[in-house]
């Protein structure tokens, strides 16, 4: 079974795409090369490892179907981020967000440096949880702008291209999102 077979699964004429073997190989190489980047964005957008997995998979399927329109020589990571962002926004519009608590995801923070003591580690986890919680409270368009610019380091221009919005809209969303985040995190930052 090839990569194309894994993506398409059961035949569906409405989304059936056939790529030449060299295109399929290129797509697989690019997806493999950028997997961590895509997952990192998905995790920040969704706030859940399970939902991030689903988002990346959905975006890869969408990208596979759109790959004949991909312009070689352009940045695959930006193209993929745009598809993932639209997949995320479209998905949240289609379904109401469900909160699922999983024991496997109880500690979704990055592993702490082994040298800090227990109190410092607890503080780091609490801050990470508060930041992630405040991020999840933002409207999805604001959250997407923050993830792309502040967390992933994209320029305003790149974020605008990925989100399909003018640069002024990106700046406006970032400004408003940062104000909301600052208000939400002010008590935590004052206590530090």
Short mmCIF file of N, CA and C in Angstrom, two decimals:
data_model
loop_
_atom_site.label_atom_id
_atom_site.label_comp_id
_atom_site.label_asym_id
_atom_site.label_seq_id
_atom_site.Cartn_x
_atom_site.Cartn_y
_atom_site.Cartn_z
N UNK A 1 0.85 -1.19 0.00
CA UNK A 1 0.00 0.00 0.00
C UNK A 1 0.88 1.23 0.00
N UNK A 2 0.68 2.14 -0.94
CA UNK A 2 1.48 3.35 -1.05
C UNK A 2 0.94 4.46 -0.15
N UNK A 3 1.70 5.54 -0.11
CA UNK A 3 1.30 6.70 0.69
C UNK A 3 -0.05 7.22 0.25
N UNK A 4 -0.28 7.23 -1.04
CA UNK A 4 -1.56 7.71 -1.59
C UNK A 4 -2.69 6.83 -1.10
N UNK A 5 -2.50 5.51 -1.06
CA UNK A 5 -3.54 4.60 -0.58
C UNK A 5 -3.85 4.85 0.88
N UNK A 6 -2.82 5.13 1.67
CA UNK A 6 -3.04 5.40 3.10
C UNK A 6 -3.87 6.66 3.29
N UNK A 7 -3.65 7.67 2.45
CA UNK A 7 -4.38 8.93 2.59
C UNK A 7 -5.80 8.84 2.08
N UNK A 8 -5.98 8.16 0.98
CA UNK A 8 -7.30 8.18 0.38
C UNK A 8 -8.23 7.14 0.97
N UNK A 9 -7.69 6.03 1.48
CA UNK A 9 -8.53 5.00 2.10
C UNK A 9 -9.54 4.48 1.10
N UNK A 10 -10.80 4.47 1.50
CA UNK A 10 -11.86 4.00 0.62
C UNK A 10 -12.03 4.98 -0.52
N UNK A 11 -12.30 4.46 -1.72
CA UNK A 11 -12.46 5.38 -2.84
C UNK A 11 -13.62 6.34 -2.63
N UNK A 12 -13.38 7.58 -2.92
CA UNK A 12 -14.40 8.62 -2.83
C UNK A 12 -14.22 9.49 -4.06
N UNK A 13 -15.11 9.32 -5.03
CA UNK A 13 -14.95 10.00 -6.31
C UNK A 13 -14.89 11.51 -6.18
N UNK A 14 -15.55 12.08 -5.15
CA UNK A 14 -15.57 13.53 -5.01
C UNK A 14 -14.20 14.08 -4.64
N UNK A 15 -13.34 13.27 -4.03
CA UNK A 15 -12.03 13.75 -3.61
C UNK A 15 -10.91 12.88 -4.18
N UNK A 16 -11.20 12.11 -5.18
CA UNK A 16 -10.21 11.21 -5.74
C UNK A 16 -9.13 12.00 -6.46
N UNK A 17 -7.88 11.75 -6.07
CA UNK A 17 -6.73 12.41 -6.67
C UNK A 17 -5.70 11.35 -6.98
N UNK A 18 -5.15 11.41 -8.15
CA UNK A 18 -4.08 10.49 -8.51
C UNK A 18 -2.85 11.31 -8.80
N UNK A 19 -1.79 11.03 -8.08
CA UNK A 19 -0.53 11.72 -8.29
C UNK A 19 0.43 10.79 -9.01
N UNK A 20 1.29 11.37 -9.82
CA UNK A 20 2.36 10.60 -10.43
C UNK A 20 3.28 10.10 -9.31
N UNK A 21 3.93 8.95 -9.50
CA UNK A 21 4.80 8.41 -8.44
C UNK A 21 5.82 9.41 -7.92
N UNK A 22 6.41 10.23 -8.81
CA UNK A 22 7.40 11.20 -8.34
C UNK A 22 6.75 12.31 -7.53
N UNK A 23 5.51 12.70 -7.86
CA UNK A 23 4.78 13.69 -7.07
C UNK A 23 4.42 13.11 -5.70
N UNK A 24 4.00 11.85 -5.69
CA UNK A 24 3.66 11.20 -4.43
C UNK A 24 4.89 11.11 -3.53
N UNK A 25 6.04 10.77 -4.11
CA UNK A 25 7.29 10.69 -3.34
C UNK A 25 7.67 12.06 -2.79
N UNK A 26 7.53 13.11 -3.62
CA UNK A 26 7.85 14.46 -3.18
C UNK A 26 6.92 14.88 -2.04
N UNK A 27 5.62 14.60 -2.18
CA UNK A 27 4.66 14.95 -1.13
C UNK A 27 5.03 14.25 0.17
N UNK A 28 5.31 12.96 0.10
CA UNK A 28 5.67 12.20 1.30
C UNK A 28 6.93 12.76 1.94
N UNK A 29 7.93 13.11 1.13
CA UNK A 29 9.18 13.68 1.65
C UNK A 29 8.92 15.01 2.35
N UNK A 30 8.13 15.88 1.72
CA UNK A 30 7.84 17.19 2.31
C UNK A 30 7.04 17.07 3.60
N UNK A 31 6.06 16.18 3.62
CA UNK A 31 5.26 16.00 4.84
C UNK A 31 6.14 15.47 5.96
N UNK A 32 6.98 14.50 5.65
CA UNK A 32 7.86 13.93 6.67
C UNK A 32 8.82 15.00 7.20
N UNK A 33 9.37 15.80 6.30
CA UNK A 33 10.31 16.85 6.68
C UNK A 33 9.67 17.91 7.58
N UNK A 34 8.39 18.19 7.38
CA UNK A 34 7.72 19.28 8.11
C UNK A 34 6.74 18.78 9.17
N UNK A 35 6.75 17.52 9.49
CA UNK A 35 5.78 16.95 10.42
C UNK A 35 5.82 17.62 11.79
N UNK A 36 6.99 17.78 12.35
CA UNK A 36 7.10 18.39 13.69
C UNK A 36 6.56 19.81 13.70
N UNK A 37 6.88 20.58 12.67
CA UNK A 37 6.38 21.95 12.54
C UNK A 37 4.84 21.95 12.52
N UNK A 38 4.27 21.07 11.70
CA UNK A 38 2.81 21.00 11.58
C UNK A 38 2.18 20.60 12.91
N UNK A 39 2.78 19.63 13.58
CA UNK A 39 2.22 19.17 14.85
C UNK A 39 2.29 20.27 15.90
N UNK A 40 3.42 20.99 15.93
CA UNK A 40 3.57 22.08 16.91
C UNK A 40 2.48 23.13 16.74
N UNK A 41 2.21 23.52 15.49
CA UNK A 41 1.14 24.49 15.24
C UNK A 41 -0.21 23.91 15.63
N UNK A 42 -0.45 22.66 15.25
CA UNK A 42 -1.74 22.02 15.56
C UNK A 42 -1.96 21.94 17.06
N UNK A 43 -0.92 21.62 17.81
CA UNK A 43 -1.05 21.51 19.26
C UNK A 43 -1.38 22.87 19.87
N UNK A 44 -0.76 23.91 19.38
CA UNK A 44 -1.05 25.25 19.91
C UNK A 44 -2.46 25.70 19.53
N UNK A 45 -2.90 25.34 18.34
CA UNK A 45 -4.24 25.74 17.91
C UNK A 45 -5.32 25.00 18.68
N UNK A 46 -5.12 23.71 18.90
CA UNK A 46 -6.18 22.89 19.50
C UNK A 46 -6.06 22.77 21.00
N UNK A 47 -4.84 22.80 21.53
CA UNK A 47 -4.65 22.64 22.97
C UNK A 47 -4.74 21.21 23.44
N UNK A 48 -4.82 20.28 22.54
CA UNK A 48 -4.98 18.87 22.90
C UNK A 48 -4.16 18.01 21.95
N UNK A 49 -3.45 17.05 22.50
CA UNK A 49 -2.63 16.17 21.65
C UNK A 49 -3.49 15.35 20.71
N UNK A 50 -4.60 14.84 21.20
CA UNK A 50 -5.47 14.03 20.34
C UNK A 50 -6.06 14.88 19.22
N UNK A 51 -6.52 16.08 19.54
CA UNK A 51 -7.06 16.96 18.51
C UNK A 51 -5.98 17.44 17.55
N UNK A 52 -4.77 17.64 18.07
CA UNK A 52 -3.66 18.04 17.20
C UNK A 52 -3.35 16.93 16.21
N UNK A 53 -3.35 15.68 16.67
CA UNK A 53 -3.13 14.55 15.76
C UNK A 53 -4.19 14.54 14.67
N UNK A 54 -5.44 14.72 15.07
CA UNK A 54 -6.54 14.72 14.09
C UNK A 54 -6.39 15.88 13.10
N UNK A 55 -6.04 17.05 13.61
CA UNK A 55 -5.90 18.22 12.74
C UNK A 55 -4.79 18.02 11.72
N UNK A 56 -3.65 17.51 12.17
CA UNK A 56 -2.54 17.28 11.24
C UNK A 56 -2.96 16.27 10.17
N UNK A 57 -3.62 15.21 10.59
CA UNK A 57 -4.05 14.20 9.62
C UNK A 57 -5.05 14.77 8.62
N UNK A 58 -6.01 15.53 9.10
CA UNK A 58 -6.99 16.15 8.20
C UNK A 58 -6.30 17.11 7.24
N UNK A 59 -5.36 17.89 7.76
CA UNK A 59 -4.66 18.86 6.91
C UNK A 59 -3.79 18.15 5.87
N UNK A 60 -3.16 17.05 6.25
CA UNK A 60 -2.34 16.31 5.29
C UNK A 60 -3.21 15.74 4.18
N UNK A 61 -4.38 15.24 4.53
CA UNK A 61 -5.29 14.73 3.50
C UNK A 61 -5.72 15.86 2.57
N UNK A 62 -6.07 17.01 3.14
CA UNK A 62 -6.44 18.17 2.32
C UNK A 62 -5.28 18.59 1.43
N UNK A 63 -4.07 18.61 1.99
CA UNK A 63 -2.90 19.00 1.21
C UNK A 63 -2.62 18.00 0.10
N UNK A 64 -2.82 16.74 0.37
CA UNK A 64 -2.61 15.71 -0.66
C UNK A 64 -3.53 15.96 -1.85
N UNK A 65 -4.78 16.25 -1.55
CA UNK A 65 -5.75 16.50 -2.62
C UNK A 65 -5.44 17.79 -3.37
N UNK A 66 -4.82 18.75 -2.68
CA UNK A 66 -4.50 20.03 -3.31
C UNK A 66 -3.08 20.05 -3.89
N UNK A 67 -2.31 19.00 -3.68
CA UNK A 67 -0.90 19.01 -4.07
C UNK A 67 -0.66 19.30 -5.55
N UNK A 68 -1.53 18.89 -6.46
CA UNK A 68 -1.30 19.27 -7.85
C UNK A 68 -1.25 20.78 -8.06
N UNK A 69 -1.82 21.56 -7.14
CA UNK A 69 -1.79 23.03 -7.25
C UNK A 69 -0.61 23.65 -6.51
N UNK A 70 0.16 22.84 -5.78
CA UNK A 70 1.33 23.35 -5.07
C UNK A 70 2.39 23.80 -6.07
N UNK A 71 2.95 24.96 -5.85
CA UNK A 71 3.97 25.51 -6.76
C UNK A 71 5.35 25.10 -6.27
N UNK A 72 6.02 24.19 -6.97
CA UNK A 72 7.38 23.82 -6.57
C UNK A 72 8.26 25.07 -6.51
N UNK A 73 9.14 25.09 -5.53
CA UNK A 73 10.00 26.25 -5.34
C UNK A 73 9.46 27.22 -4.31
N UNK A 74 8.17 27.06 -3.93
CA UNK A 74 7.61 27.89 -2.86
C UNK A 74 7.78 27.16 -1.54
N UNK A 75 7.47 27.82 -0.46
CA UNK A 75 7.68 27.24 0.87
C UNK A 75 6.54 26.30 1.23
N UNK A 76 6.86 25.02 1.30
CA UNK A 76 5.87 24.01 1.64
C UNK A 76 5.33 24.24 3.04
N UNK A 77 6.18 24.65 4.00
CA UNK A 77 5.73 24.85 5.37
C UNK A 77 4.66 25.93 5.45
N UNK A 78 4.81 27.01 4.70
CA UNK A 78 3.80 28.07 4.71
C UNK A 78 2.51 27.59 4.04
N UNK A 79 2.66 26.88 2.94
CA UNK A 79 1.50 26.34 2.23
C UNK A 79 0.74 25.39 3.15
N UNK A 80 1.47 24.54 3.85
CA UNK A 80 0.86 23.57 4.74
C UNK A 80 0.22 24.27 5.95
N UNK A 81 0.89 25.30 6.47
CA UNK A 81 0.32 26.05 7.61
C UNK A 81 -0.98 26.71 7.21
N UNK A 82 -1.06 27.22 5.99
CA UNK A 82 -2.30 27.83 5.51
C UNK A 82 -3.42 26.78 5.46
N UNK A 83 -3.11 25.62 4.91
CA UNK A 83 -4.12 24.56 4.82
C UNK A 83 -4.56 24.13 6.22
N UNK A 84 -3.59 23.97 7.13
CA UNK A 84 -3.93 23.54 8.49
C UNK A 84 -4.77 24.58 9.21
N UNK A 85 -4.44 25.85 9.03
CA UNK A 85 -5.21 26.91 9.67
C UNK A 85 -6.64 26.92 9.17
N UNK A 86 -6.81 26.80 7.86
CA UNK A 86 -8.17 26.78 7.30
C UNK A 86 -8.92 25.52 7.73
N UNK A 87 -8.23 24.40 7.79
CA UNK A 87 -8.86 23.15 8.24
C UNK A 87 -9.33 23.30 9.69
N UNK A 88 -8.49 23.92 10.52
CA UNK A 88 -8.85 24.14 11.92
C UNK A 88 -10.07 25.04 12.04
N UNK A 89 -10.04 26.17 11.36
CA UNK A 89 -11.15 27.12 11.45
C UNK A 89 -12.43 26.50 10.90
N UNK A 90 -12.33 25.82 9.75
CA UNK A 90 -13.51 25.18 9.18
C UNK A 90 -14.06 24.10 10.11
N UNK A 91 -13.18 23.33 10.71
CA UNK A 91 -13.60 22.26 11.61
C UNK A 91 -14.30 22.78 12.84
N UNK A 92 -13.80 23.88 13.40
CA UNK A 92 -14.45 24.42 14.60
C UNK A 92 -15.78 25.07 14.26
N UNK A 93 -15.91 25.54 13.04
CA UNK A 93 -17.21 26.10 12.63
C UNK A 93 -18.24 24.99 12.46
N UNK A 94 -17.79 23.81 11.99
CA UNK A 94 -18.72 22.71 11.73
C UNK A 94 -19.20 22.02 13.00
N UNK A 95 -18.39 22.01 14.01
CA UNK A 95 -18.80 21.28 15.21
C UNK A 95 -18.53 22.12 16.45
N UNK A 96 -19.34 21.88 17.44
CA UNK A 96 -19.12 22.57 18.70
C UNK A 96 -17.92 21.94 19.39
N UNK A 97 -17.17 22.76 20.07
CA UNK A 97 -15.99 22.25 20.77
C UNK A 97 -16.42 21.43 21.98
N UNK A 98 -15.87 20.23 22.07
CA UNK A 98 -16.14 19.35 23.22
C UNK A 98 -14.90 19.33 24.09
N UNK A 99 -15.10 19.38 25.38
CA UNK A 99 -13.99 19.27 26.31
C UNK A 99 -13.91 17.83 26.77
N UNK A 100 -12.79 17.22 26.47
CA UNK A 100 -12.56 15.83 26.85
C UNK A 100 -11.35 15.80 27.76
N UNK A 101 -11.52 15.27 28.92
CA UNK A 101 -10.40 15.14 29.84
C UNK A 101 -9.84 13.73 29.73
N UNK A 102 -8.54 13.66 29.56
CA UNK A 102 -7.88 12.38 29.42
C UNK A 102 -6.73 12.32 30.40
N UNK A 103 -6.58 11.20 31.07
CA UNK A 103 -5.47 11.04 31.99
C UNK A 103 -4.15 11.05 31.24
N UNK A 104 -4.16 10.62 29.99
CA UNK A 104 -2.94 10.63 29.18
C UNK A 104 -2.47 12.05 28.90
N UNK A 105 -3.39 13.01 28.91
CA UNK A 105 -3.05 14.38 28.60
C UNK A 105 -2.98 15.27 29.83
N UNK A 106 -2.99 14.69 31.00
CA UNK A 106 -3.00 15.49 32.21
C UNK A 106 -1.81 16.42 32.28
N UNK A 107 -0.65 15.99 31.76
CA UNK A 107 0.52 16.84 31.75
C UNK A 107 0.96 17.04 30.32
N UNK A 108 0.38 18.04 29.65
CA UNK A 108 0.68 18.29 28.24
C UNK A 108 1.83 19.28 28.09
N UNK A 109 2.48 19.66 29.18
CA UNK A 109 3.56 20.64 29.07
C UNK A 109 4.85 19.96 28.62
N UNK A 110 5.79 20.79 28.22
CA UNK A 110 7.09 20.29 27.81
C UNK A 110 7.78 19.68 29.04
N UNK A 111 8.60 18.65 28.84
CA UNK A 111 9.32 18.09 29.98
C UNK A 111 10.23 19.15 30.60
N UNK A 112 10.21 19.23 31.89
CA UNK A 112 10.99 20.23 32.59
C UNK A 112 12.46 19.81 32.66
N UNK A 113 13.33 20.80 32.76
CA UNK A 113 14.75 20.55 32.95
C UNK A 113 14.90 19.78 34.26
N UNK A 114 15.70 18.71 34.28
CA UNK A 114 15.79 17.90 35.50
C UNK A 114 16.41 18.63 36.68
N UNK A 115 17.11 19.75 36.46
CA UNK A 115 17.76 20.44 37.57
C UNK A 115 16.84 21.28 38.46
N UNK A 116 15.71 21.82 37.96
CA UNK A 116 14.89 22.62 38.87
C UNK A 116 14.27 21.76 39.98
N UNK A 117 14.04 22.42 41.11
CA UNK A 117 13.42 21.72 42.21
C UNK A 117 11.93 21.55 41.99
N UNK A 118 11.27 20.82 42.87
CA UNK A 118 9.84 20.53 42.70
C UNK A 118 8.98 21.79 42.68
N UNK A 119 9.31 22.78 43.52
CA UNK A 119 8.50 24.00 43.56
C UNK A 119 8.61 24.78 42.25
N UNK A 120 9.83 24.90 41.73
CA UNK A 120 10.03 25.61 40.47
C UNK A 120 9.34 24.87 39.32
N UNK A 121 9.43 23.56 39.35
CA UNK A 121 8.78 22.76 38.31
C UNK A 121 7.26 22.94 38.37
N UNK A 122 6.72 22.94 39.57
CA UNK A 122 5.27 23.14 39.72
C UNK A 122 4.86 24.52 39.21
N UNK A 123 5.68 25.54 39.51
CA UNK A 123 5.40 26.89 39.02
C UNK A 123 5.43 26.96 37.49
N UNK A 124 6.42 26.28 36.89
CA UNK A 124 6.52 26.26 35.43
C UNK A 124 5.29 25.59 34.82
N UNK A 125 4.86 24.49 35.41
CA UNK A 125 3.68 23.79 34.89
C UNK A 125 2.42 24.64 35.04
N UNK A 126 2.32 25.31 36.18
CA UNK A 126 1.15 26.17 36.40
C UNK A 126 1.12 27.31 35.40
N UNK A 127 2.28 27.94 35.16
CA UNK A 127 2.35 29.03 34.19
C UNK A 127 2.01 28.53 32.79
N UNK A 128 2.58 27.39 32.40
CA UNK A 128 2.28 26.82 31.08
C UNK A 128 0.79 26.55 30.95
N UNK A 129 0.20 25.95 31.97
CA UNK A 129 -1.23 25.65 31.93
C UNK A 129 -2.07 26.92 31.83
N UNK A 130 -1.68 27.96 32.57
CA UNK A 130 -2.43 29.22 32.52
C UNK A 130 -2.31 29.89 31.16
N UNK A 131 -1.09 29.86 30.59
CA UNK A 131 -0.89 30.45 29.27
C UNK A 131 -1.72 29.69 28.24
N UNK A 132 -1.65 28.37 28.28
CA UNK A 132 -2.41 27.56 27.32
C UNK A 132 -3.91 27.78 27.50
N UNK A 133 -4.35 27.87 28.75
CA UNK A 133 -5.77 28.11 29.01
C UNK A 133 -6.20 29.48 28.47
N UNK A 134 -5.38 30.50 28.72
CA UNK A 134 -5.70 31.84 28.22
C UNK A 134 -5.70 31.85 26.69
N UNK A 135 -4.77 31.12 26.10
CA UNK A 135 -4.72 31.02 24.64
C UNK A 135 -5.98 30.36 24.09
N UNK A 136 -6.46 29.33 24.76
CA UNK A 136 -7.64 28.61 24.30
C UNK A 136 -8.92 29.45 24.45
N UNK A 137 -8.89 30.45 25.32
CA UNK A 137 -10.05 31.32 25.51
C UNK A 137 -10.19 32.35 24.39
N UNK A 138 -9.11 32.57 23.64
CA UNK A 138 -9.17 33.55 22.55
C UNK A 138 -10.05 33.03 21.41
N UNK A 139 -10.70 33.92 20.70
CA UNK A 139 -11.39 33.48 19.48
C UNK A 139 -10.37 32.84 18.53
N UNK A 140 -10.80 31.85 17.76
CA UNK A 140 -9.87 31.07 16.95
C UNK A 140 -9.03 31.93 16.00
N UNK A 141 -9.59 33.01 15.46
CA UNK A 141 -8.83 33.86 14.54
C UNK A 141 -7.70 34.58 15.29
N UNK A 142 -7.96 35.02 16.52
CA UNK A 142 -6.94 35.68 17.32
C UNK A 142 -5.86 34.67 17.72
N UNK A 143 -6.31 33.49 18.17
CA UNK A 143 -5.39 32.43 18.60
C UNK A 143 -4.46 32.05 17.45
N UNK A 144 -5.01 31.94 16.26
CA UNK A 144 -4.21 31.58 15.09
C UNK A 144 -3.12 32.62 14.85
N UNK A 145 -3.47 33.89 14.95
CA UNK A 145 -2.48 34.96 14.75
C UNK A 145 -1.38 34.88 15.81
N UNK A 146 -1.74 34.67 17.06
CA UNK A 146 -0.75 34.57 18.13
C UNK A 146 0.16 33.37 17.91
N UNK A 147 -0.42 32.23 17.56
CA UNK A 147 0.39 31.02 17.34
C UNK A 147 1.37 31.26 16.20
N UNK A 148 0.89 31.79 15.10
CA UNK A 148 1.77 31.96 13.94
C UNK A 148 2.87 33.00 14.18
N UNK A 149 2.53 34.15 14.75
CA UNK A 149 3.51 35.23 14.90
C UNK A 149 4.31 35.11 16.19
N UNK A 150 3.63 35.04 17.32
CA UNK A 150 4.33 35.07 18.60
C UNK A 150 4.97 33.74 18.99
N UNK A 151 4.33 32.63 18.64
CA UNK A 151 4.87 31.34 19.06
C UNK A 151 5.71 30.66 17.99
N UNK A 152 5.36 30.83 16.74
CA UNK A 152 6.10 30.18 15.65
C UNK A 152 7.06 31.12 14.94
N UNK A 153 6.99 32.42 15.23
CA UNK A 153 7.96 33.36 14.70
C UNK A 153 7.76 33.79 13.26
N UNK A 154 6.57 33.61 12.71
CA UNK A 154 6.31 34.07 11.35
C UNK A 154 6.19 35.59 11.35
N UNK A 155 6.54 36.20 10.24
CA UNK A 155 6.36 37.65 10.10
C UNK A 155 4.86 37.93 9.93
N UNK A 156 4.49 39.18 10.08
CA UNK A 156 3.09 39.55 9.87
C UNK A 156 2.66 39.23 8.44
N UNK A 157 3.58 39.47 7.49
CA UNK A 157 3.26 39.19 6.09
C UNK A 157 3.00 37.70 5.88
N UNK A 158 3.88 36.86 6.44
CA UNK A 158 3.70 35.41 6.30
C UNK A 158 2.40 34.95 6.95
N UNK A 159 2.15 35.48 8.14
CA UNK A 159 0.92 35.10 8.84
C UNK A 159 -0.31 35.51 8.03
N UNK A 160 -0.25 36.69 7.43
CA UNK A 160 -1.36 37.15 6.59
C UNK A 160 -1.59 36.22 5.41
N UNK A 161 -0.49 35.79 4.78
CA UNK A 161 -0.61 34.86 3.64
C UNK A 161 -1.18 33.52 4.11
N UNK A 162 -0.70 33.03 5.24
CA UNK A 162 -1.16 31.74 5.75
C UNK A 162 -2.64 31.81 6.12
N UNK A 163 -3.03 32.90 6.78
CA UNK A 163 -4.42 33.04 7.23
C UNK A 163 -5.34 33.54 6.12
N UNK A 164 -4.76 34.03 5.05
CA UNK A 164 -5.56 34.57 3.96
C UNK A 164 -6.21 35.89 4.31
N UNK A 165 -5.50 36.70 5.11
CA UNK A 165 -6.03 37.99 5.53
C UNK A 165 -5.00 39.08 5.27
N UNK A 166 -5.44 40.33 5.16
CA UNK A 166 -4.49 41.44 4.98
C UNK A 166 -3.62 41.61 6.23
N UNK A 167 -2.47 42.20 6.04
CA UNK A 167 -1.52 42.40 7.14
C UNK A 167 -2.14 43.25 8.25
N UNK A 168 -2.96 44.23 7.89
CA UNK A 168 -3.62 45.06 8.90
C UNK A 168 -4.54 44.24 9.80
N UNK A 169 -5.19 43.26 9.23
CA UNK A 169 -6.06 42.38 10.02
C UNK A 169 -5.23 41.55 10.99
N UNK A 170 -4.08 41.06 10.52
CA UNK A 170 -3.18 40.29 11.39
C UNK A 170 -2.75 41.15 12.56
N UNK A 171 -2.33 42.38 12.27
CA UNK A 171 -1.87 43.28 13.34
C UNK A 171 -2.99 43.59 14.33
N UNK A 172 -4.17 43.83 13.81
CA UNK A 172 -5.31 44.13 14.67
C UNK A 172 -5.63 42.94 15.58
N UNK A 173 -5.67 41.75 14.98
CA UNK A 173 -5.97 40.55 15.79
C UNK A 173 -4.89 40.32 16.83
N UNK A 174 -3.63 40.52 16.46
CA UNK A 174 -2.55 40.34 17.43
C UNK A 174 -2.65 41.35 18.57
N UNK A 175 -2.91 42.59 18.23
CA UNK A 175 -3.02 43.63 19.25
C UNK A 175 -4.13 43.29 20.25
N UNK A 176 -5.29 42.94 19.71
CA UNK A 176 -6.42 42.62 20.58
C UNK A 176 -6.16 41.35 21.38
N UNK A 177 -5.55 40.35 20.75
CA UNK A 177 -5.26 39.10 21.45
C UNK A 177 -4.25 39.33 22.58
N UNK A 178 -3.24 40.13 22.30
CA UNK A 178 -2.22 40.40 23.33
C UNK A 178 -2.82 41.15 24.52
N UNK A 179 -3.75 42.06 24.26
CA UNK A 179 -4.42 42.75 25.37
C UNK A 179 -5.20 41.77 26.24
N UNK A 180 -5.93 40.87 25.60
CA UNK A 180 -6.71 39.87 26.34
C UNK A 180 -5.78 38.96 27.12
N UNK A 181 -4.71 38.51 26.49
CA UNK A 181 -3.76 37.63 27.17
C UNK A 181 -3.08 38.35 28.34
N UNK A 182 -2.71 39.60 28.15
CA UNK A 182 -2.07 40.37 29.21
C UNK A 182 -3.00 40.49 30.43
N UNK A 183 -4.29 40.79 30.16
CA UNK A 183 -5.25 40.89 31.26
C UNK A 183 -5.43 39.55 31.96
N UNK A 184 -5.50 38.48 31.19
CA UNK A 184 -5.73 37.15 31.77
C UNK A 184 -4.53 36.68 32.56
N UNK A 185 -3.33 37.06 32.14
CA UNK A 185 -2.12 36.55 32.78
C UNK A 185 -1.49 37.53 33.77
N UNK A 186 -2.04 38.72 33.89
CA UNK A 186 -1.48 39.72 34.77
C UNK A 186 -1.33 39.24 36.23
N UNK A 187 -2.33 38.59 36.81
CA UNK A 187 -2.15 38.12 38.19
C UNK A 187 -0.99 37.12 38.32
N UNK A 188 -0.82 36.29 37.37
CA UNK A 188 0.26 35.29 37.41
C UNK A 188 1.60 35.97 37.27
N UNK A 189 1.69 36.94 36.35
CA UNK A 189 2.95 37.63 36.12
C UNK A 189 3.34 38.51 37.30
N UNK A 190 2.35 39.10 37.95
CA UNK A 190 2.64 39.92 39.13
C UNK A 190 3.16 39.07 40.28
N UNK A 191 2.66 37.85 40.39
CA UNK A 191 3.06 36.96 41.48
C UNK A 191 4.47 36.41 41.29
N UNK A 192 4.99 36.45 40.05
CA UNK A 192 6.32 35.87 39.79
C UNK A 192 7.42 36.74 40.30
#
